[in-house]
Amino acid sequence: MPEIMIRAEKLRKKYGQIAALDGISLEVERGTIFGLLGPNGAGKTTAVKILTTLVRPDEGKVEVAGTDVVGDPVRARRLIGYVPQELTVDPYLTVREHLRYYADLYHLSPALKDSTIREVVALVALAGYEDRRVRHLSGGTKKKLDLACGLLHRPPVIILDEPSLGLDVQVRRDVWSYILRLKEQRTTVFLCTNYMDEAERLCDVVSIIDHGRIAVTGAPASLRSQLKGDVISLRIASSEDAQGGNLKTLEKSLSGLAIVQGTVRDGTELKIYVDSNEIALPQILQSTASLSIPIRSITYSRPGLDEVFLHYTGHPFAEEREKDG
Amino acid sequence: MAEFAQETRAQLVRWLLHLKREPFNMAFNLVNPVILLIFMGGAFQGLAQDSLGGDYRTYLLPGILALTVFGNSMAGGIPLLFDRENGVLLRLMSAPISRASILVGRFLAVNINTMLQCLIILGLGFVFGIRIATGLGGVLALLLIGLLLGFGVTVISLILAFILENHGDFFAVLGISALPASFLSSAFVPLDSLPMWMRVIAWVNPMTYTIDAMRSLVLSGWNGPLLIEMAIALLVFDTAMFWFGGRVLRRHLA
């Protein structure tokens, strides 16, 4: 019987007229990485705020490691480590002073403090930076410190809000490897993300959230494999053509084909969802030729989480991201 | 209780490290008091000689001390407002700490800072030849009176840090509070030389009691009745602020 470390039942939260969470339920097993994947404004941050005791839900139940988060927030706070989306490090302190500050806020005993700090520093590769002022650290190193501050009390549950937002590629990979190491240590990780690749790479289970509701839950690979058909990505020669309406014309003509299930336009790229690329490709090429639209590239792939999102929410992920900022 | 002490000490240490690494901030609050002491003291020296019958800088010192206390205490909540603005406060609130440790830690740091600034003003005064009539005991008493005023004003500032929208509003409040608080008291001139309406406001201004008691210690000696009057006025002020602050802040830090 797997041990459930986070359990939410029918959570609802309204801000004025807007339902930030509209009845979400989820379960996270011990030692797994759970991802709440959705565009900005989908309700991820509200979910995190409820889990971290910062906001009370209007309705519903939440438990972390068997503790009722609403009923006993003080106990729940000891069980979670929370790393918010924005950097919360204090520029005037050194790395060590910072870690000691958080060690005291989590009531580490003086005997344990220094050894725990050493362990955490090793985990996020901050060795050698201990006496540097936070002000002089790079953005990535600051993020590592921020992460380290959430791990000091060795919580069984770690909650990460957009852990790799704004990080460069290398730091992003580093952060991912720390998160995977936490999983090896049987820590339960709950993370919010709006990056498909992050969810794909890290999460054992993903819930796709949209407009405060969970659209679908499952392992990323099985979510993808449940979708039939292929995705064809077609790129046309220049953006001026796109503005000239070439892509629009093409989209319109392709939508008429029986084999095409749907299309999504993004800049100079057109994504075409088809039953089978073998049959669809020749037909698509024929259309472009007859409209004399020059193609730069055409590729096809199995559906990714992008397509999973589209399939279950009925609208593309990218469009939402642009709208919300 | 041990946990509360550990949390509060951690908060205090954080702010003292700020103070150590950011001494310019202290200088910032001292600019106006120092200018007043050196230049206003010098400029009105001759004029005041006839009416006050003494050294104007010495006369001015208590008002400047009170202004230093007021300015620093009133600005004391700003770092908490910054914490609120950039997400640090929410992170602290997700930790298993008593919310009061956030307030108490900041409160202690502000008042330690205030004491250091008062010592700087007193030292500068000494350089300009100001001597305290009641000697070293008087210096200690001046600092204690400063604290009594500072406590209540710090609480006002902590309240502002949680009820104002952003730091822009806070700086606006700061900018318009210091001068009236000083002019509507006995900081620069004796109370009975003020017009009646100003005198009425000065009577309810805790700055007035602070300055009158400080002035007697600086100019003449230990004046029991005046000190008792000051102690009552400032304790009433502090108690009212703590009571009001407790009510407001409990709601904002729930």
Tab-separated table of N, CA and C in Angstrom, chain A residues 11-162:
chain	number	residue	atom	x	y	z
A	11	LEU	N	-10.708	20.920	-3.475
A	11	LEU	CA	-10.325	22.266	-3.016
A	11	LEU	C	-10.976	23.331	-3.890
A	12	ARG	N	-11.562	24.302	-3.197
A	12	ARG	CA	-12.109	25.456	-3.902
A	12	ARG	C	-11.605	26.735	-3.254
A	13	LYS	N	-11.257	27.687	-4.111
A	13	LYS	CA	-10.868	29.007	-3.601
A	13	LYS	C	-11.308	30.050	-4.607
A	14	LYS	N	-12.057	31.022	-4.122
A	14	LYS	CA	-12.501	32.101	-4.993
A	14	LYS	C	-11.831	33.396	-4.577
A	15	TYR	N	-11.403	34.182	-5.547
A	15	TYR	CA	-10.971	35.554	-5.277
A	15	TYR	C	-11.990	36.464	-5.959
A	16	GLY	N	-12.852	37.069	-5.190
A	16	GLY	CA	-13.935	37.850	-5.773
A	16	GLY	C	-14.833	36.918	-6.568
A	17	GLN	N	-15.018	37.255	-7.831
A	17	GLN	CA	-15.878	36.427	-8.678
A	17	GLN	C	-15.106	35.289	-9.341
A	18	ILE	N	-13.758	35.376	-9.277
A	18	ILE	CA	-12.954	34.425	-10.034
A	18	ILE	C	-12.615	33.200	-9.188
A	19	ALA	N	-12.927	32.031	-9.727
A	19	ALA	CA	-12.592	30.789	-9.030
A	19	ALA	C	-11.167	30.412	-9.393
A	20	ALA	N	-10.227	30.650	-8.457
A	20	ALA	CA	-8.832	30.298	-8.714
A	20	ALA	C	-8.677	28.781	-8.695
A	21	LEU	N	-9.378	28.124	-7.774
A	21	LEU	CA	-9.417	26.663	-7.745
A	21	LEU	C	-10.874	26.263	-7.734
A	22	ASP	N	-11.207	25.361	-8.643
A	22	ASP	CA	-12.612	25.023	-8.799
A	22	ASP	C	-12.807	23.526	-8.533
A	23	GLY	N	-12.448	23.117	-7.322
A	23	GLY	CA	-12.674	21.728	-6.955
A	23	GLY	C	-11.575	20.791	-7.417
A	24	ILE	N	-10.316	21.017	-6.961
A	24	ILE	CA	-9.271	20.082	-7.389
A	24	ILE	C	-9.000	19.045	-6.298
A	25	SER	N	-8.729	17.831	-6.741
A	25	SER	CA	-8.385	16.731	-5.851
A	25	SER	C	-7.112	16.094	-6.386
A	26	LEU	N	-6.215	15.734	-5.474
A	26	LEU	CA	-5.004	15.040	-5.923
A	26	LEU	C	-4.383	14.258	-4.776
A	27	GLU	N	-3.552	13.280	-5.152
A	27	GLU	CA	-2.837	12.464	-4.174
A	27	GLU	C	-1.404	12.309	-4.639
A	28	VAL	N	-0.461	12.428	-3.698
A	28	VAL	CA	0.950	12.254	-4.044
A	28	VAL	C	1.542	11.196	-3.126
A	29	GLU	N	2.163	10.192	-3.740
A	29	GLU	CA	2.767	9.111	-2.953
A	29	GLU	C	4.150	9.494	-2.452
A	30	ARG	N	4.519	8.880	-1.325
A	30	ARG	CA	5.839	9.139	-0.754
A	30	ARG	C	6.954	8.796	-1.753
A	31	GLY	N	7.950	9.688	-1.795
A	31	GLY	CA	9.117	9.407	-2.628
A	31	GLY	C	8.896	9.605	-4.115
A	32	THR	N	7.814	10.303	-4.463
A	32	THR	CA	7.609	10.568	-5.888
A	32	THR	C	7.674	12.079	-6.137
A	33	ILE	N	7.840	12.430	-7.394
A	33	ILE	CA	7.804	13.835	-7.795
A	33	ILE	C	6.490	14.059	-8.526
A	34	PHE	N	5.705	14.955	-7.984
A	34	PHE	CA	4.407	15.265	-8.566
A	34	PHE	C	4.469	16.644	-9.206
A	35	GLY	N	3.945	16.774	-10.399
A	35	GLY	CA	3.969	18.077	-11.064
A	35	GLY	C	2.569	18.602	-11.322
A	36	LEU	N	2.375	19.861	-10.977
A	36	LEU	CA	1.133	20.529	-11.347
A	36	LEU	C	1.501	21.400	-12.539
A	37	LEU	N	1.027	20.993	-13.707
A	37	LEU	CA	1.463	21.635	-14.944
A	37	LEU	C	0.309	22.442	-15.510
A	38	GLY	N	0.587	23.718	-15.771
A	38	GLY	CA	-0.467	24.535	-16.358
A	38	GLY	C	0.064	25.919	-16.670
A	39	PRO	N	-0.683	26.656	-17.490
A	39	PRO	CA	-0.249	28.014	-17.839
A	39	PRO	C	-0.377	28.953	-16.639
A	40	ASN	N	0.221	30.138	-16.741
A	40	ASN	CA	0.076	31.128	-15.674
A	40	ASN	C	-1.394	31.452	-15.495
A	41	GLY	N	-1.788	31.593	-14.241
A	41	GLY	CA	-3.182	31.933	-13.992
A	41	GLY	C	-4.096	30.721	-13.929
A	42	ALA	N	-3.522	29.510	-14.044
A	42	ALA	CA	-4.357	28.311	-14.042
A	42	ALA	C	-4.799	27.933	-12.630
A	43	GLY	N	-4.089	28.462	-11.618
A	43	GLY	CA	-4.432	28.143	-10.232
A	43	GLY	C	-3.318	27.441	-9.483
A	44	LYS	N	-2.150	27.293	-10.132
A	44	LYS	CA	-1.036	26.575	-9.493
A	44	LYS	C	-0.601	27.252	-8.204
A	45	THR	N	-0.392	28.577	-8.276
A	45	THR	CA	0.134	29.280	-7.104
A	45	THR	C	-0.875	29.260	-5.956
A	46	THR	N	-2.158	29.330	-6.283
A	46	THR	CA	-3.177	29.225	-5.235
A	46	THR	C	-3.088	27.868	-4.549
A	47	ALA	N	-2.908	26.818	-5.357
A	47	ALA	CA	-2.780	25.477	-4.776
A	47	ALA	C	-1.581	25.424	-3.829
A	48	VAL	N	-0.458	26.006	-4.267
A	48	VAL	CA	0.742	26.012	-3.427
A	48	VAL	C	0.495	26.789	-2.143
A	49	LYS	N	-0.171	27.928	-2.244
A	49	LYS	CA	-0.420	28.739	-1.052
A	49	LYS	C	-1.305	28.007	-0.055
A	50	ILE	N	-2.228	27.217	-0.549
A	50	ILE	CA	-3.065	26.442	0.367
A	50	ILE	C	-2.232	25.341	1.034
A	51	LEU	N	-1.419	24.652	0.222
A	51	LEU	CA	-0.573	23.583	0.778
A	51	LEU	C	0.410	24.099	1.825
A	52	THR	N	0.891	25.331	1.626
A	52	THR	CA	1.892	25.879	2.536
A	52	THR	C	1.254	26.677	3.672
A	53	THR	N	-0.036	26.558	3.863
A	53	THR	CA	-0.795	27.174	4.963
A	53	THR	C	-0.946	28.690	4.829
A	54	LEU	N	-0.563	29.252	3.679
A	54	LEU	CA	-0.605	30.711	3.560
A	54	LEU	C	-2.000	31.211	3.204
A	55	VAL	N	-2.798	30.345	2.629
A	55	VAL	CA	-4.161	30.710	2.246
A	55	VAL	C	-5.085	29.581	2.679
A	56	ARG	N	-6.255	29.952	3.188
A	56	ARG	CA	-7.237	28.922	3.555
A	56	ARG	C	-8.173	28.676	2.388
A	57	PRO	N	-8.439	27.422	2.088
A	57	PRO	CA	-9.396	27.148	1.011
A	57	PRO	C	-10.815	27.496	1.474
A	58	ASP	N	-11.684	27.845	0.522
A	58	ASP	CA	-13.080	28.089	0.866
A	58	ASP	C	-13.777	26.778	1.210
A	59	GLU	N	-13.367	25.736	0.473
A	59	GLU	CA	-13.969	24.418	0.691
A	59	GLU	C	-12.900	23.375	0.445
A	60	GLY	N	-13.109	22.198	0.984
A	60	GLY	CA	-12.213	21.091	0.684
A	60	GLY	C	-11.248	20.778	1.813
A	61	LYS	N	-10.516	19.685	1.647
A	61	LYS	CA	-9.587	19.207	2.673
A	61	LYS	C	-8.190	19.080	2.092
A	62	VAL	N	-7.170	19.364	2.890
A	62	VAL	CA	-5.785	19.104	2.474
A	62	VAL	C	-5.055	18.467	3.636
A	63	GLU	N	-4.301	17.426	3.327
A	63	GLU	CA	-3.452	16.796	4.329
A	63	GLU	C	-2.043	16.690	3.797
A	64	VAL	N	-1.070	16.985	4.665
A	64	VAL	CA	0.324	16.747	4.329
A	64	VAL	C	0.851	15.771	5.367
A	65	ALA	N	1.341	14.621	4.910
A	65	ALA	CA	1.847	13.571	5.793
A	65	ALA	C	0.861	13.298	6.935
A	66	GLY	N	-0.407	13.245	6.585
A	66	GLY	CA	-1.426	12.899	7.574
A	66	GLY	C	-1.876	14.041	8.454
A	67	THR	N	-1.284	15.226	8.284
A	67	THR	CA	-1.674	16.376	9.097
A	67	THR	C	-2.621	17.279	8.315
A	68	ASP	N	-3.708	17.641	8.955
A	68	ASP	CA	-4.678	18.533	8.328
A	68	ASP	C	-4.090	19.948	8.259
A	69	VAL	N	-3.864	20.411	7.034
A	69	VAL	CA	-3.168	21.690	6.833
A	69	VAL	C	-3.993	22.867	7.359
A	70	VAL	N	-5.313	22.781	7.194
A	70	VAL	CA	-6.167	23.891	7.644
A	70	VAL	C	-6.368	23.820	9.168
A	71	GLY	N	-6.532	22.620	9.673
A	71	GLY	CA	-6.830	22.456	11.093
A	71	GLY	C	-5.613	22.630	11.980
A	72	ASP	N	-4.441	22.207	11.513
A	72	ASP	CA	-3.242	22.294	12.345
A	72	ASP	C	-2.072	22.851	11.525
A	73	PRO	N	-2.184	24.133	11.130
A	73	PRO	CA	-1.158	24.690	10.235
A	73	PRO	C	0.242	24.681	10.853
A	74	VAL	N	0.324	24.850	12.175
A	74	VAL	CA	1.650	24.933	12.796
A	74	VAL	C	2.399	23.615	12.614
A	75	ARG	N	1.693	22.516	12.825
A	75	ARG	CA	2.313	21.210	12.643
A	75	ARG	C	2.666	20.985	11.163
A	76	ALA	N	1.749	21.391	10.285
A	76	ALA	CA	1.977	21.197	8.845
A	76	ALA	C	3.239	21.939	8.389
A	77	ARG	N	3.466	23.133	8.964
A	77	ARG	CA	4.629	23.934	8.539
A	77	ARG	C	5.943	23.229	8.844
A	78	ARG	N	5.958	22.416	9.901
A	78	ARG	CA	7.190	21.686	10.221
A	78	ARG	C	7.456	20.577	9.219
A	79	LEU	N	6.405	20.128	8.534
A	79	LEU	CA	6.532	18.972	7.649
A	79	LEU	C	6.866	19.355	6.218
A	80	ILE	N	6.767	20.659	5.904
A	80	ILE	CA	7.010	21.055	4.521
A	80	ILE	C	8.219	21.990	4.407
A	81	GLY	N	8.882	21.869	3.268
A	81	GLY	CA	9.886	22.850	2.889
A	81	GLY	C	9.325	23.557	1.673
A	82	TYR	N	9.333	24.885	1.688
A	82	TYR	CA	8.698	25.629	0.604
A	82	TYR	C	9.712	26.559	-0.037
A	83	VAL	N	9.833	26.453	-1.340
A	83	VAL	CA	10.695	27.386	-2.075
A	83	VAL	C	9.822	28.127	-3.080
A	84	PRO	N	9.590	29.424	-2.817
A	84	PRO	CA	8.675	30.157	-3.698
A	84	PRO	C	9.281	30.429	-5.070
A	85	GLN	N	8.422	30.922	-5.933
A	85	GLN	CA	8.800	31.218	-7.308
A	85	GLN	C	9.867	32.316	-7.372
A	86	GLU	N	9.632	33.420	-6.615
A	86	GLU	CA	10.582	34.517	-6.689
A	86	GLU	C	11.738	34.272	-5.713
A	87	LEU	N	12.895	34.900	-6.013
A	87	LEU	CA	14.041	34.769	-5.118
A	87	LEU	C	13.723	35.465	-3.799
A	88	THR	N	13.989	34.782	-2.677
A	88	THR	CA	13.697	35.408	-1.388
A	88	THR	C	14.957	35.519	-0.536
A	89	VAL	N	16.114	35.490	-1.193
A	89	VAL	CA	17.351	35.579	-0.418
A	89	VAL	C	17.653	37.034	-0.063
A	90	ASP	N	18.345	37.208	1.051
A	90	ASP	CA	18.651	38.544	1.564
A	90	ASP	C	20.043	38.954	1.082
A	91	PRO	N	20.126	39.982	0.249
A	91	PRO	CA	21.415	40.326	-0.367
A	91	PRO	C	22.521	40.704	0.630
A	92	TYR	N	22.145	41.157	1.833
A	92	TYR	CA	23.165	41.652	2.756
A	92	TYR	C	23.861	40.552	3.540
A	93	LEU	N	23.256	39.355	3.569
A	93	LEU	CA	23.825	38.278	4.364
A	93	LEU	C	24.777	37.438	3.518
A	94	THR	N	25.684	36.728	4.196
A	94	THR	CA	26.501	35.757	3.473
A	94	THR	C	25.690	34.466	3.365
A	95	VAL	N	26.203	33.557	2.547
A	95	VAL	CA	25.508	32.280	2.351
A	95	VAL	C	25.345	31.564	3.693
A	96	ARG	N	26.415	31.560	4.492
A	96	ARG	CA	26.360	30.847	5.771
A	96	ARG	C	25.366	31.520	6.726
A	97	GLU	N	25.430	32.849	6.793
A	97	GLU	CA	24.504	33.579	7.673
A	97	GLU	C	23.057	33.295	7.295
A	98	HIS	N	22.849	33.200	5.990
A	98	HIS	CA	21.526	32.930	5.479
A	98	HIS	C	21.024	31.570	5.921
A	99	LEU	N	21.901	30.573	5.779
A	99	LEU	CA	21.510	29.208	6.147
A	99	LEU	C	21.287	29.117	7.658
A	100	ARG	N	22.102	29.843	8.422
A	100	ARG	CA	21.913	29.826	9.883
A	100	ARG	C	20.588	30.473	10.262
A	101	TYR	N	20.264	31.536	9.549
A	101	TYR	CA	18.990	32.224	9.794
A	101	TYR	C	17.829	31.237	9.635
A	102	TYR	N	17.799	30.546	8.502
A	102	TYR	CA	16.704	29.592	8.289
A	102	TYR	C	16.794	28.391	9.232
A	103	ALA	N	18.022	27.988	9.553
A	103	ALA	CA	18.175	26.878	10.505
A	103	ALA	C	17.521	27.249	11.835
A	104	ASP	N	17.666	28.502	12.233
A	104	ASP	CA	17.046	28.955	13.490
A	104	ASP	C	15.530	29.062	13.361
A	105	LEU	N	15.056	29.498	12.198
A	105	LEU	CA	13.610	29.601	12.023
A	105	LEU	C	12.957	28.223	12.051
A	106	TYR	N	13.738	27.186	11.686
A	106	TYR	CA	13.199	25.830	11.758
A	106	TYR	C	13.681	25.103	13.011
A	107	HIS	N	14.222	25.890	13.960
A	107	HIS	CA	14.546	25.388	15.302
A	107	HIS	C	15.533	24.235	15.303
A	108	LEU	N	16.531	24.269	14.428
A	108	LEU	CA	17.576	23.264	14.507
A	108	LEU	C	18.388	23.493	15.774
A	109	SER	N	18.787	22.421	16.423
A	109	SER	CA	19.574	22.571	17.650
A	109	SER	C	20.987	23.006	17.280
A	110	PRO	N	21.653	23.715	18.185
A	110	PRO	CA	23.005	24.193	17.889
A	110	PRO	C	23.941	23.042	17.484
A	111	ALA	N	23.718	21.868	18.080
A	111	ALA	CA	24.596	20.731	17.765
A	111	ALA	C	24.420	20.293	16.318
A	112	LEU	N	23.194	20.397	15.820
A	112	LEU	CA	22.892	19.909	14.473
A	112	LEU	C	23.141	20.950	13.389
A	113	LYS	N	23.101	22.229	13.801
A	113	LYS	CA	23.050	23.305	12.821
A	113	LYS	C	24.173	23.221	11.785
A	114	ASP	N	25.424	23.204	12.286
A	114	ASP	CA	26.534	23.298	11.348
A	114	ASP	C	26.656	22.062	10.462
A	115	SER	N	26.397	20.881	11.033
A	115	SER	CA	26.527	19.679	10.206
A	115	SER	C	25.425	19.633	9.149
A	116	THR	N	24.225	20.073	9.519
A	116	THR	CA	23.133	20.088	8.538
A	116	THR	C	23.428	21.085	7.428
A	117	ILE	N	23.946	22.235	7.823
A	117	ILE	CA	24.279	23.241	6.815
A	117	ILE	C	25.319	22.671	5.843
A	118	ARG	N	26.309	21.964	6.393
A	118	ARG	CA	27.329	21.356	5.515
A	118	ARG	C	26.697	20.379	4.520
A	119	GLU	N	25.777	19.547	5.018
A	119	GLU	CA	25.126	18.572	4.145
A	119	GLU	C	24.368	19.255	3.006
A	120	VAL	N	23.598	20.281	3.391
A	120	VAL	CA	22.765	20.949	2.388
A	120	VAL	C	23.640	21.697	1.377
A	121	VAL	N	24.716	22.306	1.887
A	121	VAL	CA	25.650	23.005	1.006
A	121	VAL	C	26.238	22.026	-0.012
A	122	ALA	N	26.535	20.815	0.441
A	122	ALA	CA	27.080	19.808	-0.473
A	122	ALA	C	26.022	19.396	-1.497
A	123	LEU	N	24.790	19.240	-1.027
A	123	LEU	CA	23.720	18.778	-1.923
A	123	LEU	C	23.512	19.738	-3.101
A	124	VAL	N	23.509	21.040	-2.825
A	124	VAL	CA	23.245	21.983	-3.917
A	124	VAL	C	24.531	22.643	-4.433
A	125	ALA	N	25.671	21.992	-4.137
A	125	ALA	CA	26.965	22.436	-4.675
A	125	ALA	C	27.257	23.908	-4.384
A	126	LEU	N	27.122	24.299	-3.121
A	126	LEU	CA	27.444	25.683	-2.742
A	126	LEU	C	28.774	25.763	-1.980
A	127	ALA	N	29.492	24.637	-1.901
A	127	ALA	CA	30.762	24.632	-1.170
A	127	ALA	C	31.702	25.668	-1.772
A	128	GLY	N	32.373	26.431	-0.922
A	128	GLY	CA	33.269	27.470	-1.394
A	128	GLY	C	32.592	28.831	-1.443
A	129	TYR	N	31.277	28.848	-1.377
A	129	TYR	CA	30.545	30.113	-1.418
A	129	TYR	C	30.094	30.579	-0.035
A	130	GLU	N	30.384	29.778	1.001
A	130	GLU	CA	29.775	30.013	2.317
A	130	GLU	C	29.945	31.434	2.828
A	131	ASP	N	31.100	32.034	2.575
A	131	ASP	CA	31.348	33.352	3.164
A	131	ASP	C	31.140	34.494	2.179
A	132	ARG	N	30.572	34.168	1.030
A	132	ARG	CA	30.275	35.219	0.046
A	132	ARG	C	28.951	35.878	0.377
A	133	ARG	N	28.896	37.197	0.170
A	133	ARG	CA	27.612	37.891	0.338
A	133	ARG	C	26.659	37.487	-0.779
A	134	VAL	N	25.419	37.334	-0.432
A	134	VAL	CA	24.412	36.924	-1.411
A	134	VAL	C	24.348	37.932	-2.562
A	135	ARG	N	24.531	39.222	-2.220
A	135	ARG	CA	24.511	40.294	-3.218
A	135	ARG	C	25.433	40.008	-4.411
A	136	HIS	N	26.583	39.360	-4.111
A	136	HIS	CA	27.577	39.160	-5.173
A	136	HIS	C	27.415	37.836	-5.911
A	137	LEU	N	26.381	37.072	-5.597
A	137	LEU	CA	26.198	35.784	-6.263
A	137	LEU	C	25.436	35.944	-7.577
A	138	SER	N	25.641	34.990	-8.493
A	138	SER	CA	24.876	35.001	-9.740
A	138	SER	C	23.441	34.572	-9.448
A	139	GLY	N	22.561	34.840	-10.381
A	139	GLY	CA	21.150	34.482	-10.202
A	139	GLY	C	20.966	32.989	-9.916
A	140	GLY	N	21.730	32.168	-10.626
A	140	GLY	CA	21.602	30.723	-10.444
A	140	GLY	C	22.042	30.285	-9.058
A	141	THR	N	23.153	30.871	-8.586
A	141	THR	CA	23.655	30.504	-7.256
A	141	THR	C	22.677	30.966	-6.173
A	142	LYS	N	22.075	32.130	-6.387
A	142	LYS	CA	21.056	32.600	-5.434
A	142	LYS	C	19.911	31.599	-5.354
A	143	LYS	N	19.512	31.085	-6.531
A	143	LYS	CA	18.403	30.131	-6.554
A	143	LYS	C	18.785	28.865	-5.788
A	144	LYS	N	20.046	28.432	-5.941
A	144	LYS	CA	20.497	27.239	-5.214
A	144	LYS	C	20.423	27.479	-3.712
A	145	LEU	N	20.821	28.681	-3.292
A	145	LEU	CA	20.758	29.007	-1.866
A	145	LEU	C	19.310	29.014	-1.384
A	146	ASP	N	18.449	29.583	-2.200
A	146	ASP	CA	17.027	29.645	-1.855
A	146	ASP	C	16.477	28.232	-1.651
A	147	LEU	N	16.889	27.357	-2.556
A	147	LEU	CA	16.482	25.957	-2.488
A	147	LEU	C	17.027	25.325	-1.199
A	148	ALA	N	18.310	25.589	-0.940
A	148	ALA	CA	18.954	25.000	0.241
A	148	ALA	C	18.215	25.390	1.523
A	149	CYS	N	17.729	26.638	1.572
A	149	CYS	CA	17.039	27.115	2.773
A	149	CYS	C	15.764	26.322	3.038
A	150	GLY	N	15.176	25.761	1.994
A	150	GLY	CA	13.960	24.982	2.167
A	150	GLY	C	14.221	23.540	2.577
A	151	LEU	N	15.513	23.129	2.560
A	151	LEU	CA	15.840	21.717	2.814
A	151	LEU	C	16.420	21.485	4.197
A	152	LEU	N	16.750	22.589	4.891
A	152	LEU	CA	17.535	22.485	6.138
A	152	LEU	C	16.892	21.598	7.203
A	153	HIS	N	15.580	21.668	7.308
A	153	HIS	CA	14.953	20.891	8.383
A	153	HIS	C	14.557	19.498	7.915
A	154	ARG	N	15.117	19.100	6.766
A	154	ARG	CA	14.883	17.759	6.252
A	154	ARG	C	13.399	17.409	6.226
A	155	PRO	N	12.582	18.239	5.582
A	155	PRO	CA	11.149	17.982	5.598
A	155	PRO	C	10.809	16.782	4.724
A	156	PRO	N	9.794	16.009	5.086
A	156	PRO	CA	9.391	14.878	4.245
A	156	PRO	C	8.730	15.326	2.933
A	157	VAL	N	8.230	16.582	2.916
A	157	VAL	CA	7.566	17.091	1.709
A	157	VAL	C	8.186	18.426	1.310
A	158	ILE	N	8.608	18.525	0.051
A	158	ILE	CA	9.162	19.773	-0.467
A	158	ILE	C	8.191	20.331	-1.506
A	159	ILE	N	7.896	21.627	-1.377
A	159	ILE	CA	6.994	22.260	-2.333
A	159	ILE	C	7.759	23.334	-3.101
A	160	LEU	N	7.827	23.156	-4.411
A	160	LEU	CA	8.617	24.068	-5.246
A	160	LEU	C	7.687	24.749	-6.242
A	161	ASP	N	7.682	26.071	-6.214
A	161	ASP	CA	6.857	26.823	-7.160
A	161	ASP	C	7.761	27.305	-8.290
A	162	GLU	N	7.559	26.758	-9.470
A	162	GLU	CA	8.363	27.119	-10.656
A	162	GLU	C	9.865	27.120	-10.338
